[in-house]
CSV table of C-alpha atoms and ligand atoms in Angstrom, one decimal:
chain,number,residue,atom,x,y,z
A,1,MET,CA,0.0,0.0,0.0
A,2,LYS,CA,1.3,3.4,-0.9
A,3,VAL,CA,0.8,6.4,1.3
A,4,ALA,CA,1.4,10.1,0.4
A,5,VAL,CA,1.9,12.8,3.0
A,6,ILE,CA,1.5,16.4,1.7
A,7,GLY,CA,3.3,18.9,3.9
A,8,SER,CA,6.6,17.9,5.5
A,9,GLY,CA,6.8,20.1,8.6
A,10,THR,CA,7.0,18.5,12.1
A,11,MET,CA,3.6,16.7,11.8
A,12,GLY,CA,3.8,15.6,8.2
A,13,THR,CA,7.3,14.3,8.7
A,14,GLY,CA,6.2,12.3,11.8
A,15,ILE,CA,3.2,10.9,9.9
A,16,GLY,CA,5.3,9.8,6.9
A,17,GLN,CA,7.9,8.3,9.3
A,18,VAL,CA,5.4,6.1,11.2
A,19,PHE,CA,4.0,4.7,7.9
A,20,ALA,CA,7.5,4.1,6.6
A,21,GLN,CA,8.7,2.3,9.7
A,22,ASN,CA,5.7,0.1,9.5
A,23,GLY,CA,6.5,-1.1,6.0
A,24,TYR,CA,4.5,1.3,3.8
A,25,GLU,CA,5.9,2.9,0.7
A,26,VAL,CA,5.7,6.7,1.3
A,27,TYR,CA,5.7,9.8,-0.8
A,28,GLN,CA,6.8,12.6,1.4
A,29,VAL,CA,5.8,15.8,-0.4
A,30,ASP,CA,6.6,19.4,0.2
A,31,PHE,CA,6.5,22.4,-2.2
A,32,TYR,CA,9.8,23.7,-0.7
A,33,THR,CA,12.8,21.6,-1.4
A,34,ALA,CA,14.7,23.0,1.6
A,35,GLN,CA,11.8,21.7,3.8
A,36,LEU,CA,12.3,18.2,2.3
A,37,GLU,CA,15.9,18.2,3.3
A,38,LYS,CA,14.9,19.1,6.9
A,39,SER,CA,12.2,16.5,6.8
A,40,LYS,CA,14.7,13.8,5.9
A,41,ASP,CA,17.1,14.9,8.6
A,42,ILE,CA,14.3,14.9,11.3
A,43,MET,CA,13.2,11.4,10.2
A,44,THR,CA,16.7,10.1,10.2
A,45,LYS,CA,17.3,11.3,13.8
A,46,SER,CA,14.0,10.0,15.1
A,47,LEU,CA,14.5,6.6,13.4
A,48,SER,CA,18.0,6.4,14.8
A,49,LYS,CA,16.7,6.9,18.3
A,50,LEU,CA,14.0,4.3,17.9
A,51,HIS,CA,16.3,1.8,16.2
A,52,SER,CA,18.9,2.1,19.0
A,53,LYS,CA,16.1,1.1,21.4
A,54,GLY,CA,14.9,-1.8,19.2
A,55,LEU,CA,11.6,-0.1,18.6
A,56,VAL,CA,11.7,-0.3,14.8
A,57,ASP,CA,12.8,-3.0,12.5
A,58,GLY,CA,15.5,-1.9,10.2
A,59,SER,CA,18.1,0.8,10.2
A,60,PRO,CA,17.2,4.4,9.3
A,61,GLU,CA,18.9,3.9,5.9
A,62,GLN,CA,16.8,0.8,5.2
A,63,ILE,CA,13.6,2.4,6.2
A,64,LEU,CA,14.3,5.6,4.3
A,65,LYS,CA,14.7,3.6,1.1
A,66,SER,CA,10.9,3.3,1.1
A,67,VAL,CA,10.4,7.1,1.3
A,68,THR,CA,10.4,9.2,-1.8
A,69,PHE,CA,11.0,12.8,-0.9
A,70,THR,CA,9.5,15.0,-3.7
A,71,ASP,CA,8.2,18.5,-4.5
A,72,ASN,CA,6.2,17.1,-7.4
A,73,ILE,CA,2.7,16.3,-6.3
A,74,SER,CA,1.8,14.6,-9.5
A,75,GLN,CA,4.1,11.7,-8.4
A,76,ILE,CA,1.5,10.6,-5.9
A,77,HIS,CA,-1.0,9.5,-8.5
A,78,ASP,CA,-0.8,5.8,-7.5
A,79,ALA,CA,-1.2,6.4,-3.7
A,80,ASP,CA,-3.9,4.4,-1.9
A,81,MET,CA,-4.1,6.9,1.0
A,82,VAL,CA,-3.1,10.5,1.2
A,83,MET,CA,-2.6,12.5,4.4
A,84,GLU,CA,-2.8,16.3,4.1
A,85,ALA,CA,-0.6,18.0,6.7
A,86,VAL,CA,0.0,21.6,5.4
A,87,PHE,CA,-0.4,24.9,7.3
A,88,GLU,CA,-3.5,25.3,9.4
A,89,LYS,CA,-5.0,27.8,7.0
A,90,LEU,CA,-8.3,27.1,5.2
A,91,GLU,CA,-7.0,28.6,1.9
A,92,THR,CA,-3.9,26.5,2.0
A,93,LYS,CA,-5.6,23.3,3.0
A,94,SER,CA,-8.5,23.7,0.4
A,95,ASP,CA,-6.0,24.3,-2.4
A,96,VAL,CA,-3.9,21.3,-1.5
A,97,LEU,CA,-7.0,19.1,-1.1
A,98,SER,CA,-8.2,20.0,-4.5
A,99,ARG,CA,-4.8,19.2,-6.0
A,100,ILE,CA,-4.8,15.9,-4.2
A,101,SER,CA,-8.3,15.1,-5.5
A,102,ASP,CA,-7.2,15.9,-9.1
A,103,THR,CA,-4.1,13.6,-8.8
A,104,VAL,CA,-5.1,10.4,-7.1
A,105,ASN,CA,-7.7,7.8,-8.1
A,106,ASP,CA,-11.3,8.3,-6.9
A,107,LYS,CA,-11.0,5.5,-4.3
A,108,ALA,CA,-7.9,6.6,-2.5
A,109,ILE,CA,-8.6,7.5,1.1
A,110,ILE,CA,-7.9,11.2,1.9
A,111,GLY,CA,-7.3,12.4,5.4
A,112,SER,CA,-6.6,15.8,6.9
A,113,ASN,CA,-4.4,16.4,9.9
A,114,THR,CA,-6.3,19.6,10.7
A,115,SER,CA,-6.4,20.4,14.4
A,116,SER,CA,-9.4,22.7,14.3
A,117,ILE,CA,-10.8,23.4,10.8
A,118,SER,CA,-14.2,21.8,10.1
A,119,ILE,CA,-14.1,18.5,8.2
A,120,ASN,CA,-17.4,19.3,6.6
A,121,LYS,CA,-16.0,22.6,5.4
A,122,LEU,CA,-12.8,20.9,4.0
A,123,SER,CA,-14.8,18.1,2.4
A,124,LYS,CA,-16.2,20.5,-0.1
A,125,PHE,CA,-12.7,20.6,-1.7
A,126,VAL,CA,-12.5,16.8,-2.1
A,127,LYS,CA,-13.9,14.9,-5.1
A,128,ASN,CA,-15.9,12.0,-3.7
A,129,PRO,CA,-16.0,13.3,-0.2
A,130,GLU,CA,-17.2,9.9,1.2
A,131,ARG,CA,-13.5,8.9,1.3
A,132,PHE,CA,-12.5,12.0,3.3
A,133,LEU,CA,-12.1,12.4,7.1
A,134,GLY,CA,-10.0,14.1,9.8
A,135,VAL,CA,-7.0,12.1,10.9
A,136,HIS,CA,-5.5,14.2,13.7
A,137,PHE,CA,-2.1,13.0,15.0
A,138,PHE,CA,-0.3,14.4,18.0
A,139,ASN,CA,3.2,15.7,18.4
A,140,PRO,CA,5.7,14.0,18.6
A,141,VAL,CA,3.9,11.7,16.1
A,142,PRO,CA,6.4,8.7,16.5
A,143,ILE,CA,5.8,8.7,20.2
A,144,MET,CA,2.2,9.7,20.8
A,145,LYS,CA,-0.3,6.8,20.5
A,146,LEU,CA,-3.4,8.9,20.0
A,147,VAL,CA,-5.0,9.8,16.7
A,148,GLU,CA,-8.4,11.6,16.7
A,149,LEU,CA,-10.6,10.6,13.8
A,150,VAL,CA,-13.3,13.1,12.7
A,151,THR,CA,-16.0,12.3,10.2
A,152,SER,CA,-18.0,14.7,8.0
A,153,GLU,CA,-21.7,14.2,7.2
A,154,LYS,CA,-20.6,12.6,4.0
A,155,THR,CA,-17.8,10.2,5.3
A,156,ASP,CA,-18.5,6.6,4.5
A,157,PRO,CA,-18.4,4.6,7.8
A,158,SER,CA,-16.5,1.8,6.0
A,159,LYS,CA,-13.7,4.3,5.2
A,160,LEU,CA,-13.6,5.2,8.9
A,161,SER,CA,-13.2,1.6,9.9
A,162,ASP,CA,-10.5,1.1,7.2
A,163,VAL,CA,-8.5,4.0,8.6
A,164,LYS,CA,-9.0,2.7,12.2
A,165,LYS,CA,-7.5,-0.6,11.2
A,166,ILE,CA,-4.6,1.0,9.4
A,167,LEU,CA,-3.8,3.2,12.4
A,168,ILE,CA,-4.0,0.2,14.8
A,169,GLY,CA,-1.5,-1.5,12.5
A,170,LEU,CA,0.8,1.5,13.0
A,171,GLY,CA,0.6,1.0,16.8
A,172,LYS,CA,-1.8,3.9,17.3
A,173,ASP,CA,-4.9,4.0,19.5
A,174,PRO,CA,-7.6,6.1,17.8
A,175,VAL,CA,-10.6,7.9,19.2
A,176,THR,CA,-13.5,9.2,17.1
A,177,SER,CA,-15.2,12.6,17.3
A,178,GLN,CA,-18.0,14.4,15.6
A,179,ASP,CA,-17.1,17.5,13.6
A,180,TYR,CA,-17.4,20.1,16.3
A,181,PRO,CA,-14.7,22.8,16.5
A,182,GLY,CA,-11.6,21.6,18.3
A,183,PHE,CA,-13.0,18.0,18.2
A,184,ILE,CA,-12.3,16.4,21.6
A,185,SER,CA,-8.6,17.3,22.2
A,186,ASN,CA,-8.2,20.9,21.4
A,187,ARG,CA,-11.7,21.9,22.7
A,188,ILE,CA,-10.5,20.8,26.2
A,189,LEU,CA,-6.8,21.5,25.9
A,190,MET,CA,-7.0,25.1,24.6
A,191,PRO,CA,-9.1,26.4,27.5
A,192,LEU,CA,-6.5,24.9,29.9
A,193,ILE,CA,-3.6,26.6,28.1
A,194,ARG,CA,-5.6,29.8,27.9
A,195,GLU,CA,-6.4,29.8,31.6
A,196,ALA,CA,-2.7,29.1,32.4
A,197,ILE,CA,-1.8,32.1,30.2
A,198,LEU,CA,-4.3,34.3,32.1
A,199,VAL,CA,-2.8,33.1,35.5
A,200,PHE,CA,0.6,34.1,34.1
A,201,GLU,CA,-0.7,37.4,32.7
A,202,GLU,CA,-2.3,38.3,36.0
A,203,HIS,CA,1.0,37.5,37.9
A,204,VAL,CA,-0.8,35.0,40.1
A,205,SER,CA,2.4,33.0,39.6
A,206,ASN,CA,5.4,32.6,37.4
A,207,ALA,CA,5.7,30.2,34.4
A,208,GLU,CA,7.9,27.7,36.2
A,209,ASP,CA,5.4,27.3,39.1
A,210,ILE,CA,2.4,27.2,36.9
A,211,ASP,CA,4.0,24.3,34.9
A,212,LYS,CA,5.3,22.6,38.0
A,213,THR,CA,1.8,22.6,39.4
A,214,PHE,CA,0.7,20.4,36.5
A,215,ARG,CA,3.8,18.3,36.2
A,216,LEU,CA,3.9,17.4,39.9
A,217,GLY,CA,0.3,17.9,41.0
A,218,MET,CA,-1.5,16.3,38.0
A,219,ASN,CA,1.3,14.1,36.5
A,220,HIS,CA,1.2,15.9,33.2
A,221,PRO,CA,4.5,15.3,31.3
A,222,MET,CA,4.6,19.0,30.6
A,223,GLY,CA,2.9,22.0,32.2
A,224,PRO,CA,0.5,24.0,30.1
A,225,LEU,CA,2.9,26.8,29.2
A,226,GLU,CA,5.7,24.4,28.3
A,227,LEU,CA,3.2,22.5,26.2
A,228,ALA,CA,2.0,25.7,24.5
A,229,ASP,CA,5.7,26.5,23.6
A,230,PHE,CA,6.0,22.9,22.4
A,231,ILE,CA,2.9,23.1,20.2
A,232,GLY,CA,3.8,26.6,18.9
A,233,LEU,CA,2.2,29.8,20.2
A,234,ASP,CA,1.0,30.8,16.8
A,235,VAL,CA,-0.6,27.4,16.4
A,236,CYS,CA,-2.3,27.8,19.8
A,237,GLN,CA,-3.5,31.2,18.9
A,238,ASP,CA,-4.9,30.0,15.5
A,239,ILE,CA,-6.8,27.2,17.2
A,240,MET,CA,-8.2,29.5,19.9
A,241,GLU,CA,-9.3,31.9,17.1
A,242,VAL,CA,-11.2,29.1,15.4
A,243,LEU,CA,-12.9,28.0,18.6
A,244,TYR,CA,-13.7,31.6,19.6
A,245,THR,CA,-15.2,32.4,16.2
A,246,GLU,CA,-17.1,29.1,15.9
A,247,TYR,CA,-18.5,28.9,19.4
A,248,GLY,CA,-18.6,32.7,20.1
A,249,ASP,CA,-17.7,31.9,23.7
A,250,PRO,CA,-15.1,34.1,25.5
A,251,ARG,CA,-13.6,31.1,27.3
A,252,TYR,CA,-11.7,30.5,24.0
A,253,LYS,CA,-10.6,34.1,23.3
A,254,PRO,CA,-6.8,34.2,22.8
A,255,PRO,CA,-5.2,36.1,25.7
A,256,ILE,CA,-3.4,39.4,25.0
A,257,ALA,CA,-0.1,38.0,26.4
A,258,LEU,CA,-0.3,35.2,23.8
A,259,ARG,CA,-1.1,37.6,21.0
A,260,ASN,CA,1.9,39.9,22.0
A,261,LEU,CA,4.3,36.9,22.1
A,262,VAL,CA,3.2,35.8,18.7
A,263,LEU,CA,3.4,39.4,17.3
A,264,SER,CA,7.0,39.7,18.5
A,265,GLY,CA,8.0,36.4,16.8
A,266,LYS,CA,8.2,34.5,20.1
A,267,LEU,CA,6.5,31.3,18.9
A,268,GLY,CA,7.8,28.9,21.5
A,269,ARG,CA,10.5,26.2,21.0
A,270,LYS,CA,10.7,26.4,17.3
A,271,SER,CA,11.7,30.1,17.4
A,272,GLY,CA,14.0,29.8,20.4
A,273,SER,CA,11.7,31.5,22.9
A,274,GLY,CA,8.2,31.8,24.1
A,275,PHE,CA,7.1,31.5,27.7
A,276,TYR,CA,10.7,30.2,28.2
A,277,ASP,CA,14.0,31.0,26.6
A,278,TYR,CA,15.3,27.8,25.0
A,279,GLU,CA,18.7,29.1,24.1
A,280,VAL,CA,19.3,29.9,27.7
A,281,LYS,CA,17.3,27.0,29.3
A,282,LYS,CA,18.7,24.0,27.3
B,1,3HC,N1,11.3,10.4,17.8
B,1,3HC,C1,11.8,9.5,18.6
B,1,3HC,N2,12.0,9.5,19.9
B,1,3HC,C2,11.6,10.6,20.5
B,1,3HC,C3,11.0,11.7,19.8
B,1,3HC,C4,10.8,11.6,18.4
B,1,3HC,N3,10.3,12.5,17.7
B,1,3HC,N4,10.7,12.7,20.7
B,1,3HC,C5,11.0,12.2,21.9
B,1,3HC,N5,11.6,11.0,21.8
B,1,3HC,C6,12.1,10.2,22.9
B,1,3HC,C7,13.4,10.7,23.5
B,1,3HC,O1,14.5,10.3,22.8
B,1,3HC,C8,13.4,10.1,24.9
B,1,3HC,O2,13.8,8.8,24.9
B,1,3HC,P1,14.7,8.3,26.1
B,1,3HC,O3,13.7,8.4,27.3
B,1,3HC,O4,15.0,6.8,25.8
B,1,3HC,O5,15.8,9.1,26.3
B,1,3HC,C9,11.9,10.0,25.2
B,1,3HC,O6,11.2,10.2,23.9
B,1,3HC,C10,11.5,11.2,26.1
B,1,3HC,O7,11.9,12.4,25.5
B,1,3HC,P2,12.8,13.5,26.3
B,1,3HC,O8,13.7,12.8,27.2
B,1,3HC,O9,13.3,14.4,25.3
B,1,3HC,O10,11.8,14.4,27.1
B,1,3HC,P3,10.5,14.0,27.9
B,1,3HC,O11,10.7,12.8,28.8
B,1,3HC,O12,10.0,15.3,28.4
B,1,3HC,O13,9.5,13.5,26.7
B,1,3HC,C11,7.7,14.2,25.3
B,1,3HC,C12,9.2,14.3,25.6
B,1,3HC,C13,7.4,12.8,24.8
B,1,3HC,C14,7.4,15.2,24.2
B,1,3HC,C15,6.9,14.5,26.6
B,1,3HC,O14,7.4,15.6,27.3
B,1,3HC,C16,5.4,14.6,26.4
B,1,3HC,O15,4.7,13.6,26.2
B,1,3HC,N6,4.9,15.9,26.3
B,1,3HC,C17,3.5,16.2,26.0
B,1,3HC,C18,3.4,16.1,24.6
B,1,3HC,C19,1.9,16.4,24.2
B,1,3HC,O16,1.1,16.7,24.9
B,1,3HC,N7,1.7,16.4,22.8
B,1,3HC,C20,0.5,16.7,22.3
B,1,3HC,C21,0.4,18.1,21.9
B,1,3HC,S1,-1.1,18.6,21.3
B,1,3HC,C22,-1.0,18.2,19.7
B,1,3HC,O17,-0.1,17.7,19.1
B,1,3HC,C23,-2.3,18.5,18.9
B,1,3HC,C24,-2.3,19.8,18.1
B,1,3HC,O18,-3.5,19.9,17.4
B,1,3HC,C25,-2.1,21.0,19.0
């Protein structure tokens, strides 16, 4: 079975990797060649870690033989399943979904890794939308077992069960959600992160103690501010905007402190600083 992943950022790379390490042939696509280089590098490092612990069969070199890194989307024409993992912007996703639909055969399963955009809305850009659904992975994809599956009004239930079986074969443990903004995960996670930012903004406590409260008091692997930095503050803001717009409820409104960090280019780990300064901390 051939799988294509469109978009080779952190999430797309992780998704391509888990398919490849489980024996699938993978087309790893990005429209920027420099990003494809980064993607290969990230995959190699992750596979080396997993291989050294005996968690994957085959060396990174052997596994990477099954991955075709390409900037040419027409190469994916014979893919049986396509995962869209491009920027969390409706215009970008709709354009890419139309191009995928024009390229693959009518039966190929098409999934979107969107974290907040409506699957019903995205399904309008897919030919034969009964084969389309949300397949939301979690970062870091090679480690996190959860995948959230989201159906549109048009998704064929047999496609949902096909995708579930495929994911279980990858060692994932999926949950299903209706197409409500934020699905299960981000509808609950974003208000937690938002409230933590308000506690920080109101000087109730400092970032370290807010996070320590959740690490030591609730056994979360990361506190909410560390997690926001890990996800990306721009991504958190985008998701909160979608939730706020769709539900019209102020409990989702992006806090001013978050907006200011994003405006100043402090996007969390990926930019070197956010609630924490990574160049100094690590
Ligand atoms: N590939 C392979 N191995 C990896 C890896 C990767 N990409 N990332 C981490 N690891 C391994 C490390 O090598 C390490 O292995 P070791 O224990 O043998 O040394 C192990 O995982 C733990 O990593 P670290 O020692 O670096 O650090 P931590 O113990 O803090 O674990 C973490 C890192 C797994 C990221 C953990 O902190 C965690 O689970 N954090 C929460 C992550 C989370 O909540 N993700 C979901 C975000 S929400 C989302 O994605 C949805 C979106 O829509 C917003």
